CSV table of C-alpha atoms in Angstrom, one decimal:
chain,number,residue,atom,x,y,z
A,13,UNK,CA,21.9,5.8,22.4
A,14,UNK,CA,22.0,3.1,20.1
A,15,UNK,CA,19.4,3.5,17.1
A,16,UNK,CA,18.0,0.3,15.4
A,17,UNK,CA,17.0,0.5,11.9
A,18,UNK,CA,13.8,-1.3,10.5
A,19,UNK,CA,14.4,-4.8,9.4
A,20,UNK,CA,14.0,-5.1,5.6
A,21,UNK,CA,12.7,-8.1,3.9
A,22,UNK,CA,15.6,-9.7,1.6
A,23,UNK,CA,15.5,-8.9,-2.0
A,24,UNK,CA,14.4,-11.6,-3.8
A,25,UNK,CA,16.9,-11.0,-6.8
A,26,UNK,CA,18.6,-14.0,-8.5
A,27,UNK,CA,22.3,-13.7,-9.6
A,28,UNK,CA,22.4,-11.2,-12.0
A,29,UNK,CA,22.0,-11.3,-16.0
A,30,UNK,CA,22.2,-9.3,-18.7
A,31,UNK,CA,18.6,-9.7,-20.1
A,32,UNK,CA,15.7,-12.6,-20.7
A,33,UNK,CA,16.9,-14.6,-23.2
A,34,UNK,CA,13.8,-14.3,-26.4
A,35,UNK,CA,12.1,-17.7,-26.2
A,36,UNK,CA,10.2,-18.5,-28.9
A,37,UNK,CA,6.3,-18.6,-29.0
A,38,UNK,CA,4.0,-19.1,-31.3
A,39,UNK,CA,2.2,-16.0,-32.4
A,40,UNK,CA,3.2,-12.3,-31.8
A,41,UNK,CA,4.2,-11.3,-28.1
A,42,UNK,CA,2.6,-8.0,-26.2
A,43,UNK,CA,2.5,-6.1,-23.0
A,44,UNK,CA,-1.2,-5.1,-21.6
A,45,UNK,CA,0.1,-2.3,-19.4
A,46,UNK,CA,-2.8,-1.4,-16.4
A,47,UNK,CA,-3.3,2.1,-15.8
A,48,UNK,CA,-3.8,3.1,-13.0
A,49,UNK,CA,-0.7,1.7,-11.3
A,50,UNK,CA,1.7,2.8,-9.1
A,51,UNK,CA,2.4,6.0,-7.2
A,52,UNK,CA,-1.0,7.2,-5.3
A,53,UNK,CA,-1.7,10.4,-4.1
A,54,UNK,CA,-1.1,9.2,-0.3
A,55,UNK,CA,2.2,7.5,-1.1
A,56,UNK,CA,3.3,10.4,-2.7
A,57,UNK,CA,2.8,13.2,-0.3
A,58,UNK,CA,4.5,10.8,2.5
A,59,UNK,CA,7.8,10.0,0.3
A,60,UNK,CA,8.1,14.2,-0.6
A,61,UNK,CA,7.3,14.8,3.3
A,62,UNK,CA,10.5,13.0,4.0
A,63,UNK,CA,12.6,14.8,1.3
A,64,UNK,CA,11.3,17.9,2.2
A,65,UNK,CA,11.7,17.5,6.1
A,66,UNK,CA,15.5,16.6,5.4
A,67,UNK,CA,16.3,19.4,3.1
A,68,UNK,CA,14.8,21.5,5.7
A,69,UNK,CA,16.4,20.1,8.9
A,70,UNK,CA,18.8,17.9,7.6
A,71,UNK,CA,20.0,15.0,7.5
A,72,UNK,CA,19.4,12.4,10.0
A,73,UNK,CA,15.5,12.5,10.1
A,74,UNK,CA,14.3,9.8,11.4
A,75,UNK,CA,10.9,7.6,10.0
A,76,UNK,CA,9.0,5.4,12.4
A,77,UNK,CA,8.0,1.8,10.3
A,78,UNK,CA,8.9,2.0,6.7
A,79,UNK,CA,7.4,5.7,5.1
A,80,UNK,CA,5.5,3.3,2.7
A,81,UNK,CA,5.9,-0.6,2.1
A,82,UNK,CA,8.2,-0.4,-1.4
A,83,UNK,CA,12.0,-1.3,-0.5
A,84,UNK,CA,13.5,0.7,-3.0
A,85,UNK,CA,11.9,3.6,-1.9
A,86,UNK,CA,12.9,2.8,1.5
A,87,UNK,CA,16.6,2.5,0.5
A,88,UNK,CA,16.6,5.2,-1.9
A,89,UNK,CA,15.5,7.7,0.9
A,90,UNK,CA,18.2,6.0,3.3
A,91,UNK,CA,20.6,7.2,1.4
A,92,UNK,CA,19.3,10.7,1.5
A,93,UNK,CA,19.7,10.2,5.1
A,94,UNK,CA,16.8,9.0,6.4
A,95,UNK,CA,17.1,6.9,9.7
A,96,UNK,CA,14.2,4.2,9.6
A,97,UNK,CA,13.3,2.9,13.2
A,98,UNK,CA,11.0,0.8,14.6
A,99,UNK,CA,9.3,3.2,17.7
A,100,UNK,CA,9.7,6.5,18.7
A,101,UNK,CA,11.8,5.9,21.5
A,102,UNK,CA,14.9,4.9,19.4
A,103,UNK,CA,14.8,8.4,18.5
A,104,UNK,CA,17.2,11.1,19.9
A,105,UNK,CA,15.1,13.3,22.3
A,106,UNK,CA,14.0,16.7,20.4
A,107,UNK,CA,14.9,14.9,17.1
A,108,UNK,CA,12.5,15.3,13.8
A,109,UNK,CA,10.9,12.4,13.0
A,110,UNK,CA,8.2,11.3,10.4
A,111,UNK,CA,4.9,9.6,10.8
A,112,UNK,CA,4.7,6.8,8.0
A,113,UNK,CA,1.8,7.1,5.3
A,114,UNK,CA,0.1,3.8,7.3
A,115,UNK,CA,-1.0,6.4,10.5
A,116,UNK,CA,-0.6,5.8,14.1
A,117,UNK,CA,-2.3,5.4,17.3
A,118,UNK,CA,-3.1,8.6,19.6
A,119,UNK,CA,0.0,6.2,22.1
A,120,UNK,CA,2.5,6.5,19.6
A,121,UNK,CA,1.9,10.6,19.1
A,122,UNK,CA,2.1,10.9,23.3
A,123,UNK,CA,5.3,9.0,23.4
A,124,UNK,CA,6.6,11.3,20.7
A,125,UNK,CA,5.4,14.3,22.8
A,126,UNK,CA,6.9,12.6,26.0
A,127,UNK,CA,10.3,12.6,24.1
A,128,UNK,CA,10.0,16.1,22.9
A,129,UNK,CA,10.3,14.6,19.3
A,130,UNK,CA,9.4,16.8,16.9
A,131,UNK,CA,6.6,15.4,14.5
A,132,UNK,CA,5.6,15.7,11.3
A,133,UNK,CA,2.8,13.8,10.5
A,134,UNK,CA,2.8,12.0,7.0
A,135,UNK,CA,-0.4,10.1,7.3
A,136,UNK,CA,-2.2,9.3,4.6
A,137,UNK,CA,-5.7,11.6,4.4
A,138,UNK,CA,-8.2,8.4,3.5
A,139,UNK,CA,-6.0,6.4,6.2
A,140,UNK,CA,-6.9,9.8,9.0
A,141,UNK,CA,-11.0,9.5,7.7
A,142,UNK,CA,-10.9,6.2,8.9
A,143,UNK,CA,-9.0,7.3,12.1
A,144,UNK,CA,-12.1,9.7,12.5
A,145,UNK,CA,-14.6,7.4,11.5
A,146,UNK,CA,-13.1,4.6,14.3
A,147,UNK,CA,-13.2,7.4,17.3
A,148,UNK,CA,-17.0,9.0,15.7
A,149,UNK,CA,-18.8,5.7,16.4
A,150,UNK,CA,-16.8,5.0,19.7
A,151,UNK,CA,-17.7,8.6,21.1
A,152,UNK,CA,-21.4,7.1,19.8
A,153,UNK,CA,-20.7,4.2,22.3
A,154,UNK,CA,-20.6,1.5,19.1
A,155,UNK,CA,-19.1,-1.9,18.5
A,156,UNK,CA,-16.5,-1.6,15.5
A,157,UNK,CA,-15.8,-4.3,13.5
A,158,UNK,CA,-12.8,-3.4,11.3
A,159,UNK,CA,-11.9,-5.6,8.6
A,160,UNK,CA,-8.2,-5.9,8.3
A,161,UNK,CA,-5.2,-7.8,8.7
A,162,UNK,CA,-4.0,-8.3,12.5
A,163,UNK,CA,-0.3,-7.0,12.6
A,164,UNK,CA,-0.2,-4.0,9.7
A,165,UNK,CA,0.4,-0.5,10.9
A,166,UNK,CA,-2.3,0.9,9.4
A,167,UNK,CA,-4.6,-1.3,11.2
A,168,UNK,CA,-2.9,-1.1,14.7
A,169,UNK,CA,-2.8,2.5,14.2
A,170,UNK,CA,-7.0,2.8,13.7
A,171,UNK,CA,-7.7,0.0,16.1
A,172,UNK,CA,-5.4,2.4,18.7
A,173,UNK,CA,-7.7,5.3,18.5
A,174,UNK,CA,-10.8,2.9,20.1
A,175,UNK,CA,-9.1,0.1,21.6
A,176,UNK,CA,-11.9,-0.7,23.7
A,177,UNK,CA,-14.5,-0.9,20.8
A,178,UNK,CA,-12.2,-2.4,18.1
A,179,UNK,CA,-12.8,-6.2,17.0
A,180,UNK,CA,-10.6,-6.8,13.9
A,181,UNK,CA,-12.3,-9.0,11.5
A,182,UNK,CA,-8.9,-10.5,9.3
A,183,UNK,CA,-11.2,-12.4,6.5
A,184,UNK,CA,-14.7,-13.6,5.3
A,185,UNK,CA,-14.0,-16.8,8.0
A,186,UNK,CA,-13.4,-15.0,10.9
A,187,UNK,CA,-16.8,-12.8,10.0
A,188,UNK,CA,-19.0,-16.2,11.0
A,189,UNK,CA,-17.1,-16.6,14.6
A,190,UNK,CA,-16.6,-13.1,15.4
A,191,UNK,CA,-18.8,-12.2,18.8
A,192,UNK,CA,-20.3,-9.0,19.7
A,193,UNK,CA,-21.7,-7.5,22.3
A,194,UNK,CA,-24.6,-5.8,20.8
A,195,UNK,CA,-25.9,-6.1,17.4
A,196,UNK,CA,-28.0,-3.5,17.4
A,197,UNK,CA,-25.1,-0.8,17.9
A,198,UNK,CA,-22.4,-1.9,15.5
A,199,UNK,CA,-20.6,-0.9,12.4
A,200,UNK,CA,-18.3,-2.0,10.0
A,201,UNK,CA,-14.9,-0.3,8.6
A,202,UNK,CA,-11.6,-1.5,7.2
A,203,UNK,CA,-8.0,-1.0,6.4
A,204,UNK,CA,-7.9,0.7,3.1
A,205,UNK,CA,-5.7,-1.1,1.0
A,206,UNK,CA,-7.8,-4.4,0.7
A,207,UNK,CA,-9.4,-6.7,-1.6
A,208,UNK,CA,-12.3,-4.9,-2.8
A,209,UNK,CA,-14.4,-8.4,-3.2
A,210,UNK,CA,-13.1,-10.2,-0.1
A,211,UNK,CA,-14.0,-7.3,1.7
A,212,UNK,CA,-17.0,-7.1,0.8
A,213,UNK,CA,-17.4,-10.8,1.2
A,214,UNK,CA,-16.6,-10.4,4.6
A,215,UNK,CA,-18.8,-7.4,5.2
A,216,UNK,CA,-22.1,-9.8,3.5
A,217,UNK,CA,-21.1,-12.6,5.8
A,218,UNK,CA,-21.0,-10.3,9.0
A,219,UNK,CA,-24.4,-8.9,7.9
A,220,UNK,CA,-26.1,-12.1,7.6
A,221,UNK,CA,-25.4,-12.6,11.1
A,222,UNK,CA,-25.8,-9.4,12.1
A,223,UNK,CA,-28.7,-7.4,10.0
A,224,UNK,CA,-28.8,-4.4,12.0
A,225,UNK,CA,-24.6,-3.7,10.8
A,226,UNK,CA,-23.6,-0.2,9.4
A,227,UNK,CA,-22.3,0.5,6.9
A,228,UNK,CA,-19.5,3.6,7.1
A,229,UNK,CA,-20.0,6.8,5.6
A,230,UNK,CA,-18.3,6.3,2.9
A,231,UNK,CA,-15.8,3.7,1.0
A,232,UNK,CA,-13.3,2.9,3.5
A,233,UNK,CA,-11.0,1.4,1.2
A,234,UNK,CA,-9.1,4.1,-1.0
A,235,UNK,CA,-9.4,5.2,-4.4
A,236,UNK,CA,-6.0,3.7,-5.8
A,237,UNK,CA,-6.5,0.4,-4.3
A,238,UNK,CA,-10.1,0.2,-5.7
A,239,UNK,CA,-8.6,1.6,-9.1
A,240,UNK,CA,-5.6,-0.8,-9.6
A,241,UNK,CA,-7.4,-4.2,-8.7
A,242,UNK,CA,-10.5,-2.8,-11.7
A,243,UNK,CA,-7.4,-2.5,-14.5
A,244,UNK,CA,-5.4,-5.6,-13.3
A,245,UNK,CA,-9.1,-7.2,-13.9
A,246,UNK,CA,-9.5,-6.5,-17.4
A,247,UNK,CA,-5.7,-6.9,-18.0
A,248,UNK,CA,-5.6,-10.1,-16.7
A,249,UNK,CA,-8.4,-11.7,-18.6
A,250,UNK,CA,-6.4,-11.5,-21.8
A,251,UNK,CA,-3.1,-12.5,-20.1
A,252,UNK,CA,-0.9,-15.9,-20.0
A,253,UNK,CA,1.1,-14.1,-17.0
A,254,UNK,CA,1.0,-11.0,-14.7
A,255,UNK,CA,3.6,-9.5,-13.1
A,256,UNK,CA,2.9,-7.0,-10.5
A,257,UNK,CA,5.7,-5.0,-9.5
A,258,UNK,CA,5.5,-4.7,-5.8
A,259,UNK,CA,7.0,-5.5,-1.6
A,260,UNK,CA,5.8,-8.2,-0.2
A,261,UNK,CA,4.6,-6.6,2.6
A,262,UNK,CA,2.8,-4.2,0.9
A,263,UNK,CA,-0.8,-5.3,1.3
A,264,UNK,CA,-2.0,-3.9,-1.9
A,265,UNK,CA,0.8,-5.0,-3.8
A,266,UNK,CA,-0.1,-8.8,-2.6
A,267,UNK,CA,-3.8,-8.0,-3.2
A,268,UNK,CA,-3.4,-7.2,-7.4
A,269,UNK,CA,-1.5,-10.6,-7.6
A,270,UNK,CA,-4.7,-12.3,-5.7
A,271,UNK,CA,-7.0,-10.2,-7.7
A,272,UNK,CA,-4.9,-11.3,-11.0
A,273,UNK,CA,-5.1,-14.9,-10.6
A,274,UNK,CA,-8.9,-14.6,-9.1
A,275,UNK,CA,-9.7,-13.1,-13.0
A,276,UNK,CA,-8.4,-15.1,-15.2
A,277,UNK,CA,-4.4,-14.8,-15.2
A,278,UNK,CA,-2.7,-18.1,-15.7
A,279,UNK,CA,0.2,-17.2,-13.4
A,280,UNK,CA,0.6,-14.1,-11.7
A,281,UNK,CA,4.0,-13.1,-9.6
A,282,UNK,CA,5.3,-10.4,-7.3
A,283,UNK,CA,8.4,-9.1,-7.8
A,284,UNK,CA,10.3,-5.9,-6.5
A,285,UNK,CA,13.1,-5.3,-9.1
A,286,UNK,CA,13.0,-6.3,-12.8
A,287,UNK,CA,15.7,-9.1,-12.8
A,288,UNK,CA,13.4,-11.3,-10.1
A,289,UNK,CA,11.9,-12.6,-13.5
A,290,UNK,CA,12.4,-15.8,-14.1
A,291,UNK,CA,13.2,-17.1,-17.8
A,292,UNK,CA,10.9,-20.1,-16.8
A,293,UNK,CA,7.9,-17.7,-16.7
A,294,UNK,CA,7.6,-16.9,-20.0
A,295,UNK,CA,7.6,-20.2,-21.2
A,296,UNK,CA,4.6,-20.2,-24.0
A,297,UNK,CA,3.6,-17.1,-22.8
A,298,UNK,CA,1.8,-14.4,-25.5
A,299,UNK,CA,0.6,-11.6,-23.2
A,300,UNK,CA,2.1,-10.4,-19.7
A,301,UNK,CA,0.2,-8.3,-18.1
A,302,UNK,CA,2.1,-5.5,-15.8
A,303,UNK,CA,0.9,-3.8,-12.8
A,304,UNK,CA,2.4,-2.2,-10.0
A,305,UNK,CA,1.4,-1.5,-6.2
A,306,UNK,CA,0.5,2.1,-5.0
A,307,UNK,CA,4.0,2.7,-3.1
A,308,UNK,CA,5.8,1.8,-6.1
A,309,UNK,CA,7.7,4.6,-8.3
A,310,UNK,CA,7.1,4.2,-12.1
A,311,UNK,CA,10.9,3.3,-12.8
A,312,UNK,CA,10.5,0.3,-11.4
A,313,UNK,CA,7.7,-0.8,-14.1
A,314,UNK,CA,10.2,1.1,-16.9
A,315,UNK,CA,13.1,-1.2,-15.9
A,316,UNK,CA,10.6,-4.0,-16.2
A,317,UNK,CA,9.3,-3.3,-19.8
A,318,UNK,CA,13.2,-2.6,-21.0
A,319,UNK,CA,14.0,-6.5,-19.7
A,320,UNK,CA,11.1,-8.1,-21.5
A,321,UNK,CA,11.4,-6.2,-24.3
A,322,UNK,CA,14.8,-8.3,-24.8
A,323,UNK,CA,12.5,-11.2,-24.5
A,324,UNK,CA,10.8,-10.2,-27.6
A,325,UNK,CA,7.8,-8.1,-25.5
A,326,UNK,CA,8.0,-4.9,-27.2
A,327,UNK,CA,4.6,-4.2,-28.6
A,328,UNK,CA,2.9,-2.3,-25.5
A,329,UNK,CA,-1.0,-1.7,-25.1
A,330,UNK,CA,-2.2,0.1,-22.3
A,331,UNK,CA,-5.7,-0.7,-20.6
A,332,UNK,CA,-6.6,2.1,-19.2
A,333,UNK,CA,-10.2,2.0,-16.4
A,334,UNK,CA,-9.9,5.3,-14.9
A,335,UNK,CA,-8.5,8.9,-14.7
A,336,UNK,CA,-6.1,10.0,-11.1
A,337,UNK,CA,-5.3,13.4,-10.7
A,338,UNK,CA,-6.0,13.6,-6.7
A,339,UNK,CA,-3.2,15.5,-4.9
A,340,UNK,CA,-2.7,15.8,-1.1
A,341,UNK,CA,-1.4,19.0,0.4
A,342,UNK,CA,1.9,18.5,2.3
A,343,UNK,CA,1.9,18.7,6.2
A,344,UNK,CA,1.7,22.4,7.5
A,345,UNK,CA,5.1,22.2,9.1
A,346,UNK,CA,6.2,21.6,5.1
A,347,UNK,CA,4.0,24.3,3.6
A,348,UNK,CA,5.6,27.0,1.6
A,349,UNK,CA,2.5,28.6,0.1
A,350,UNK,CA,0.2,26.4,-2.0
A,351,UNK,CA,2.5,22.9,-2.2
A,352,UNK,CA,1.2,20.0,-2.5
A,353,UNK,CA,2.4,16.3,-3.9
A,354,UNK,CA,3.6,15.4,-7.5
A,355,UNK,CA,0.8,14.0,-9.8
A,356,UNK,CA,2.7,10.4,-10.1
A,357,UNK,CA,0.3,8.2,-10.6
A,358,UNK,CA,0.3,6.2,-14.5
């Protein structure tokens, strides 16, 4: 059986140079570094899940979607001998394969079981709450609006546990057209790696339609999304440019380059690798702010900071909001004793 692996974006990496040259601005040139970036728990446990599962069953294990949205993860793991594939049924009956950290729907783990594939489950914790959440208030016979974008795993795989009490609300527009069926038994919830003030936004503008909305039990959007957009806030007040180190279909990633611009940042880019900088960008600029996306590893932000300091950015300040030192327990199947996830978050 033929087995299709997930399409990539394209790098966006220009022909390759040795470093940014040092153009010359007035006044002396810095780094505001935001911590938290990067690695979060989540992203974590699902990239060690894969490593583990294929130095316990060897190589090929197969993923289904991209474990988390970061090519260079995705690659790097590849070549460990991971097999990346769109559905379960491009996997080899009785084969291992790995949920990504995004979740699924309750279809895609019986089509696994169909296939006699063998599981492992690398869901994200705060991503399963909102899996429970979704199938609590359907069992309670309520209307869901989730806020989220239309297409992204994490929200097909929610929506998939209620089909037939999901409305996905994609942004504070849609929240004045959306139609319900009965105000009086609904409630809000949302994909966790949003915009902290558009969702909200969008939650204000569904509650001035709708008064009698609830609210979820608690924040749906995670910890390291909510972290990283407060840092890139206060970095980019003080910065001529931001970088954020990121995929471009990594919603987060996108989201601290929105978030960047929204507070104050002159120019804010995303880029995946270090030479994706442009010489053009730091044209006057004083103070780059850096960033990086949750399903991004640290070396990637390292390799940045090594090509602007050839530009003449060597003095680094660190704004630091907040403290991460969450770690999620590995899947059972993965459990030797007490194990959980690196602490990897800056």
């Amino acid at each position: 059986m033929s087995q299709t692996a997930v399409a990539l974006p394209v790098p966006r990496v220009p022909a390759r140079r040795e470093s940014l040259r040092d153009i010359p601005v007035d006044g002396p040139k810095k780094i505001l570094l935001a911590a938290p970036r990067g690695y979060c728990a989540g992203v974590d446990r699902a990239v060690i899940t894969v490593e583990k599962s294929l130095e316990r069953y060897g190589a090929p294990v197969y993923v289904r979607k991209q474990i988390v949205h970061n090519i260079h993860v995705v690659r790097e793991l590849e070549a460990k001998g991971a097999v990346f594939v769109e559905e379960v049924d491009e996997v080899p009956e009785g084969a291992h394969v790995v949920f990504s950290a995004h979740g699924v729907s309750p279809a895609v783990v019986d089509s696994a079981s169909d296939r006699g594939l063998q599981a492992i489950d690398a869901t994200c914790p705060l991503v399963t709450k909102v899996h429970r959440e979704a199938k609590r208030f359907a069992r309670d016979d309520f209307e869901i609006l989730l806020v989220g974008h239309e297409g992204h795993e994490e929200v097909e795989g929610t929506a998939g546990e209620a089909p037939e009490h999901v409305t996905i609300v994609n942004n504070p527009d849609e929240a004045d057209t959306v139609v319900v069926q009965d105000p009086s038994k609904l409630v809000w919830l949302s994909q966790t790696t949003l915009s902290v003030d558009e969702t909200m936004e969008t939650v204000n503008r569904l509650r001035a339609r709708f008064p009698e909305l609830q609210d979820p039990p608690s924040d749906d959007i995670c910890y390291a999304t909510q972290n990283r957009q407060v840092a890139i806030k206060k970095v980019a007040a003080d910065a001529d440019l931001v970088i954020v180190v990121g995929s471009e279909n990594s919603s987060n990633s996108v989201r601290l380059v929105e978030v960047a611009l929204q507070y104050g940042a002159k120019a804010a880019y995303l880029v995946d690798y270090a030479d994706e900088v442009r010489q053009e960008w730091l044209d006057g600029v004083r103070t780059v702010g850096i960033t990086s996306g949750a399903s991004v590893p640290d070396v990637l932000v390292q390799q940045l900071m090594r090509e602007l300091a050839d530009a003449g950015y060597a003095d680094v300040e660190e704004v630091r909001t907040a403290e991460e030192d969450l770690i999620f327990s590995l899947p059972k199947e993965l459990r030797d004793g007490p194990r959980g996830g690196r602490r990897a978050s800056a």
